Amino acid sequence: MKTAPARAAKQAADAALTRRIRKVHAESGKTYGAKRITAELRAGGVVVNRKRVERLIRQHAIQVRRLKRRHRTPPFRQDSLRALNSPPSRQAWPRRFRPR
């Protein structure tokens, strides 16, 4: 079991890390998630685990703004429409038979 001073030290460290997470998150335009925030913190010299960053983001309800992605549907081809509406072909396909 952890002692009270150890718990207090961990809470203080988590509070300091949460402030840094909020700073990086705000600088990114609120678009960075846990992986990018972890990378930014590590680049800044902070030794931190991604799971710890994820836990703090969840606990403090830091929301990530989702970027809208544009999906384009390919143009519909007329020959595929014709294939869908045509009756099945009655053509016999040639087959190769091997003598036994």
Short mmCIF file of C-alpha atoms in Angstrom, two decimals:
data_model
loop_
_atom_site.label_atom_id
_atom_site.label_comp_id
_atom_site.label_asym_id
_atom_site.label_seq_id
_atom_site.Cartn_x
_atom_site.Cartn_y
_atom_site.Cartn_z
CA MET A 1 0.00 0.00 0.00
CA LYS A 2 1.12 3.50 -0.75
CA THR A 3 1.66 5.91 2.04
CA ALA A 4 -0.08 9.27 2.25
CA PRO A 5 3.06 11.27 1.29
CA ALA A 6 3.59 9.02 -1.78
CA ARG A 7 -0.02 9.52 -2.87
CA ALA A 8 0.28 13.28 -2.39
CA ALA A 9 3.49 13.38 -4.44
CA LYS A 10 1.85 11.39 -7.25
CA GLN A 11 -1.19 13.70 -7.24
CA ALA A 12 1.09 16.74 -7.42
CA ALA A 13 3.05 15.20 -10.30
CA ASP A 14 -0.21 14.34 -12.09
CA ALA A 15 -1.47 17.91 -11.59
CA ALA A 16 1.74 19.35 -13.05
CA LEU A 17 1.59 16.94 -15.98
CA THR A 18 -2.09 17.78 -16.56
CA ARG A 19 -1.18 21.48 -16.84
CA ARG A 20 1.45 20.63 -19.48
CA ILE A 21 -1.02 18.38 -21.32
CA ARG A 22 -3.59 21.19 -21.39
CA LYS A 23 -0.93 23.59 -22.69
CA VAL A 24 0.15 21.27 -25.53
CA HIS A 25 -3.50 20.50 -26.29
CA ALA A 26 -4.39 24.20 -26.51
CA GLU A 27 -1.35 25.00 -28.68
CA SER A 28 -2.39 22.31 -31.14
CA GLY A 29 -5.80 23.89 -31.63
CA LYS A 30 -7.30 21.09 -29.54
CA THR A 31 -6.59 18.57 -32.29
CA TYR A 32 -3.81 16.51 -30.69
CA GLY A 33 -4.74 13.21 -29.07
CA ALA A 34 -2.83 11.17 -26.50
CA LYS A 35 -0.20 9.85 -28.92
CA ARG A 36 0.73 13.26 -30.30
CA ILE A 37 0.64 14.92 -26.89
CA THR A 38 2.96 12.20 -25.56
CA ALA A 39 5.35 12.77 -28.46
CA GLU A 40 5.33 16.54 -27.85
CA LEU A 41 6.00 16.08 -24.14
CA ARG A 42 8.85 13.66 -24.84
CA ALA A 43 10.34 16.11 -27.35
CA GLY A 44 10.21 18.70 -24.58
CA GLY A 45 12.22 16.45 -22.27
CA VAL A 46 9.41 15.02 -20.15
CA VAL A 47 9.63 11.28 -19.48
CA VAL A 48 6.03 10.13 -19.66
CA ASN A 49 4.09 7.02 -20.64
CA ARG A 50 1.29 7.23 -23.23
CA LYS A 51 -1.09 5.31 -20.95
CA ARG A 52 -0.59 7.86 -18.19
CA VAL A 53 -1.36 10.68 -20.63
CA GLU A 54 -4.50 8.81 -21.77
CA ARG A 55 -5.61 8.36 -18.16
CA LEU A 56 -5.15 12.05 -17.35
CA ILE A 57 -6.98 13.09 -20.52
CA ARG A 58 -9.90 10.86 -19.54
CA GLN A 59 -9.95 11.99 -15.91
CA HIS A 60 -9.94 15.69 -16.80
CA ALA A 61 -12.32 15.33 -19.76
CA ILE A 62 -9.98 16.92 -22.28
CA GLN A 63 -11.86 16.69 -25.56
CA VAL A 64 -10.19 16.37 -28.94
CA ARG A 65 -11.66 18.26 -31.86
CA ARG A 66 -12.22 15.84 -34.70
CA LEU A 67 -11.13 17.11 -38.08
CA LYS A 68 -13.66 16.68 -40.85
CA ARG A 69 -12.40 14.59 -43.70
CA ARG A 70 -13.83 14.88 -47.14
CA HIS A 71 -14.67 11.58 -48.73
CA ARG A 72 -15.28 11.59 -52.44
CA THR A 73 -17.39 8.92 -54.02
CA PRO A 74 -15.98 7.73 -57.33
CA PRO A 75 -18.14 8.52 -60.35
CA PHE A 76 -20.66 5.82 -61.18
CA ARG A 77 -19.86 3.97 -64.37
CA GLN A 78 -22.62 3.32 -66.87
CA ASP A 79 -21.34 -0.14 -67.85
CA SER A 80 -21.69 -1.35 -64.25
CA LEU A 81 -25.32 -0.17 -64.27
CA ARG A 82 -25.89 -2.06 -67.52
CA ALA A 83 -24.37 -5.20 -65.99
CA LEU A 84 -26.68 -4.98 -62.99
CA ASN A 85 -29.85 -4.64 -65.05
CA SER A 86 -29.11 -7.16 -67.80
CA PRO A 87 -30.31 -10.77 -67.60
CA PRO A 88 -27.66 -13.44 -67.00
CA SER A 89 -25.75 -14.50 -70.07
CA ARG A 90 -26.70 -17.82 -71.71
CA GLN A 91 -23.46 -18.11 -73.58
CA ALA A 92 -21.64 -21.42 -73.15
CA TRP A 93 -18.02 -20.92 -72.27
CA PRO A 94 -15.53 -23.33 -73.88
CA ARG A 95 -13.94 -25.81 -71.47
CA ARG A 96 -10.84 -27.89 -71.75
CA PHE A 97 -11.18 -31.56 -70.98
CA ARG A 98 -8.19 -33.74 -70.32
CA PRO A 99 -8.28 -37.30 -71.61
CA ARG A 100 -7.80 -39.88 -68.89
#
